[in-house]
Amino acid sequence: MPARPLSSKLQFERFLQKVRTRRRAATPAAEPAPGAPAPALADEKEEKKRQRHRSFPTIVREFWRLLRGHHLTIILSLLTLSAATGLNLLQPLATKIAFDYILMDNPGPAGLPAWLGLPRDRLRLLAILGAALIVVALLAVAIGMWGRTQMTWITKRVQVNLRRLLFDHAVRLPLNRVYQLKSGGVASILREDAGQAGDLCFSLIYNPWRAIVQLTGTLVVLALTDWRMLLGGLALIPSVWLSHRTWISRIRPVFREIRAMRSGIDAHATEAFGGMRIVRGFGRERGEAGRFVRSGHLMARQEMLVWWWSRVVDVAWALMIPTASAAVLVYGGWQVLRGNLTIGDVMMFSAYLFMLLGPLDVLVATATGIQTNLAALDRVLDLLAEPREFETVGAASGPASPPLLEVDPARVRGHIALRKVSFWYPGHDAVVLDGVSLDVPAGATVALVGPSGSGKTTLCNLVARFYDPTAGAIELDGTDLRAIDVASYRRLLGIVEQDVFLFDGTVEENIAYSRPQAGPSDVEAAARAANAHEFIVALERGYRTLIGERGVRLSGGQKQRLAIARAVLADPRILILDEATSNLDSESEALIQTSLRRLMRGRTCLVIAHRLSTIRHADLIVVMERGRIIERGTHDELRAAEGRYWEMLMRQIHAHTEPVGGHGPGAANGVVAPHAAPPARP
């Protein structure tokens, strides 16, 4: 009986224990949160190696590097921000002028400088002061708005650029790593993490700079007013560092785990809806919903933990502001009574005190909120730091290695040769291919047969250069594939698989995916060659019919014919067919076999087949078992040899022969003659 899933409460208790243990051990790296869907990695050490801890200066340098091309605009934005903040600092000065020079006689209107040419009428002075405040405010808003607009544009450009970099990098990761990444998790990094990393333009640069300018300007004014008040203001500054030291340093690792949890939840939801037929077929709707809810509850508990840690800082500042105000009231009033300060001085100082506490509060709040942005950038940098497909191979060859070759499809003959190829997947010790040598002449059709797990698909993946051999070499027309630019080489390929993948778009878009510049006539010609034109024009909108995600509105045979049309349009020199007719009815298979014969004509073909009847006319049949080639020859040669191929053939003949008549599956497939007894050995 399967174990009962852990409740979110118990998972959260384990999470808290892990946080305490990590803090005591001073381990900086964050691990995936318990209860979050674990990455499907073969080697756990590889995942821990990918999780990097970056210090604050390091991550700031990385972010500044990502802002390359925007540095001048950022500096100009900060200059305009400084000017706008400086203008705003003039406003509390109006309080002193109003009280001491206009409303009261200490020193009164007579104390205003004569060179200003101001009237001595108090009402007119108040009107002039009010107008000046409005003008200063308008100037501050106008200047500040330009800088804020520029910084907002930079933020959006950085977000778009990060998403482009991430997508471009993710699609070039090694294939085994792509399989490990769940689609929902990748979408979370592209959408949320890249977006929040871009928000660092404000949380890391713009808002802190405004607070620093306002803080510096306020301290200067306080120093000119009363140096003892300045000391009181300076005493508040260490609280920012203390808040960061005590609480903030704990928050970023937890934020990182929350983001990992959110990615896991997104990945699970995407997976569940993608496999809804299986979910419903086994009655697992409530189980999947429960798993989703438990993960959501755990993430909510983690978010509440961070919220409470953040509120400790907020509460401290909520108490500090009234305490500071009371201190100003008592001290300032005492100085007024002694005749050392005026009421205007005290009112101005109170206003500047709030302007001092404001930026300090912003710095503390920014230090709290910035952790989620830093955690997002951390995850973005983690993914960008992963090596691309074949990148380590290129690096190992050194800078003096010759440039990769670009192949011209018109000059490629299509001769494929495997020279003692061995392979095992990264992170696994099991050998999948062991010393395989195979020669595929240009234009020949080679069929690969054998039991599941014998290495047929892996061999085709190596020919398609989804992986490089661990040992040995694969050559195209005598040239090692590793010496050929991989993108250039793959333009020679056409692949039709059993599990057809179609995009959520129109029929025309899916066929033209292999050659986007193709016109409607080219698409239609490819569809005709694949025996797909008749069913396409019968659809409600013909070639412009939307087929749904993964082609859910089409039958298996229709999807297969679209895949063949897509391969026909690509006009490949090398064709790989991976059980392209499996699990189809006899009528669909007959149509597709006709389409495939047209497609294979004049091309080098590697065919993985389960139904041996479909490959009896192949130029060479290769029998594989446990990663080795155990037999090779034509259909007639292998049948005459009575080896492993003959055994497989006899098994299929017995399985498909009807006791009476000749109208069963075997006859439809052309495997046996219409008689009851299995054929005798030749």
Tab-separated table of N, CA and C in Angstrom, residues 52 168-169 172-175 383-398 401 404 465 468 486:
chain	number	residue	atom	x	y	z
A	52	ARG	N	24.154	27.635	-6.796
A	52	ARG	CA	25.287	28.461	-6.409
A	52	ARG	C	24.832	29.508	-5.402
A	168	ASP	N	16.651	31.425	-25.090
A	168	ASP	CA	17.682	31.050	-26.047
A	168	ASP	C	18.670	30.069	-25.426
A	169	HIS	N	18.984	30.264	-24.139
A	169	HIS	CA	19.930	29.376	-23.464
A	169	HIS	C	19.278	28.031	-23.151
A	172	ARG	N	19.067	25.472	-25.832
A	172	ARG	CA	20.365	24.956	-26.268
A	172	ARG	C	21.067	24.143	-25.182
A	173	LEU	N	20.347	23.837	-24.116
A	173	LEU	CA	20.923	22.984	-23.086
A	173	LEU	C	21.032	21.559	-23.609
A	174	PRO	N	21.904	20.747	-23.016
A	174	PRO	CA	21.958	19.337	-23.411
A	174	PRO	C	20.580	18.688	-23.289
A	175	LEU	N	20.291	17.751	-24.181
A	175	LEU	CA	18.952	17.185	-24.252
A	175	LEU	C	18.541	16.520	-22.940
A	383	LEU	N	20.553	29.195	-14.212
A	383	LEU	CA	20.222	28.572	-15.493
A	383	LEU	C	21.167	29.049	-16.594
A	384	LEU	N	21.494	30.347	-16.582
A	384	LEU	CA	22.398	30.871	-17.611
A	384	LEU	C	23.813	30.319	-17.463
A	385	ALA	N	24.170	29.883	-16.236
A	385	ALA	CA	25.521	29.368	-16.001
A	385	ALA	C	25.673	27.915	-16.455
A	386	GLU	N	24.550	27.243	-16.737
A	386	GLU	CA	24.655	25.844	-17.159
A	386	GLU	C	25.240	25.764	-18.569
A	387	PRO	N	26.132	24.817	-18.810
A	387	PRO	CA	26.751	24.712	-20.142
A	387	PRO	C	25.731	24.337	-21.202
A	388	ARG	N	25.894	24.921	-22.383
A	388	ARG	CA	25.009	24.607	-23.488
A	388	ARG	C	25.378	23.260	-24.105
A	389	GLU	N	24.547	22.865	-25.030
A	389	GLU	CA	24.780	21.617	-25.748
A	389	GLU	C	26.136	21.655	-26.444
A	390	PHE	N	26.984	20.656	-26.138
A	390	PHE	CA	28.315	20.493	-26.723
A	390	PHE	C	29.263	21.631	-26.380
A	391	GLU	N	28.875	22.504	-25.422
A	391	GLU	CA	29.723	23.643	-25.088
A	391	GLU	C	31.012	23.191	-24.424
A	392	THR	N	30.905	22.196	-23.529
A	392	THR	CA	32.099	21.717	-22.841
A	392	THR	C	33.064	21.054	-23.811
A	393	VAL	N	32.494	20.408	-24.872
A	393	VAL	CA	33.362	19.774	-25.873
A	393	VAL	C	34.161	20.825	-26.615
A	394	GLY	N	33.472	21.917	-26.990
A	394	GLY	CA	34.164	22.986	-27.701
A	394	GLY	C	35.207	23.645	-26.844
A	395	ALA	N	34.899	23.810	-25.532
A	395	ALA	CA	35.852	24.439	-24.631
A	395	ALA	C	37.078	23.576	-24.444
A	396	ALA	N	36.847	22.250	-24.420
A	396	ALA	CA	37.969	21.353	-24.202
A	396	ALA	C	38.937	21.349	-25.367
A	397	SER	N	38.401	21.633	-26.550
A	397	SER	CA	39.277	21.598	-27.718
A	397	SER	C	40.228	22.772	-27.779
A	398	GLY	N	39.929	23.810	-26.974
A	398	GLY	CA	40.860	24.924	-26.866
A	398	GLY	C	40.630	25.977	-27.923
A	401	SER	N	41.459	25.371	-31.780
A	401	SER	CA	40.770	24.376	-32.587
A	401	SER	C	40.232	25.022	-33.859
A	404	LEU	N	34.266	25.270	-36.952
A	404	LEU	CA	33.350	24.207	-37.348
A	404	LEU	C	32.927	24.402	-38.802
A	465	ARG	N	22.598	13.778	-33.768
A	465	ARG	CA	23.498	14.548	-32.924
A	465	ARG	C	22.759	15.294	-31.813
A	468	ASP	N	26.612	13.400	-28.332
A	468	ASP	CA	27.849	12.943	-28.959
A	468	ASP	C	28.234	11.596	-28.366
A	486	VAL	N	26.619	22.123	-35.564
A	486	VAL	CA	25.465	21.274	-35.270
A	486	VAL	C	24.194	21.817	-35.914
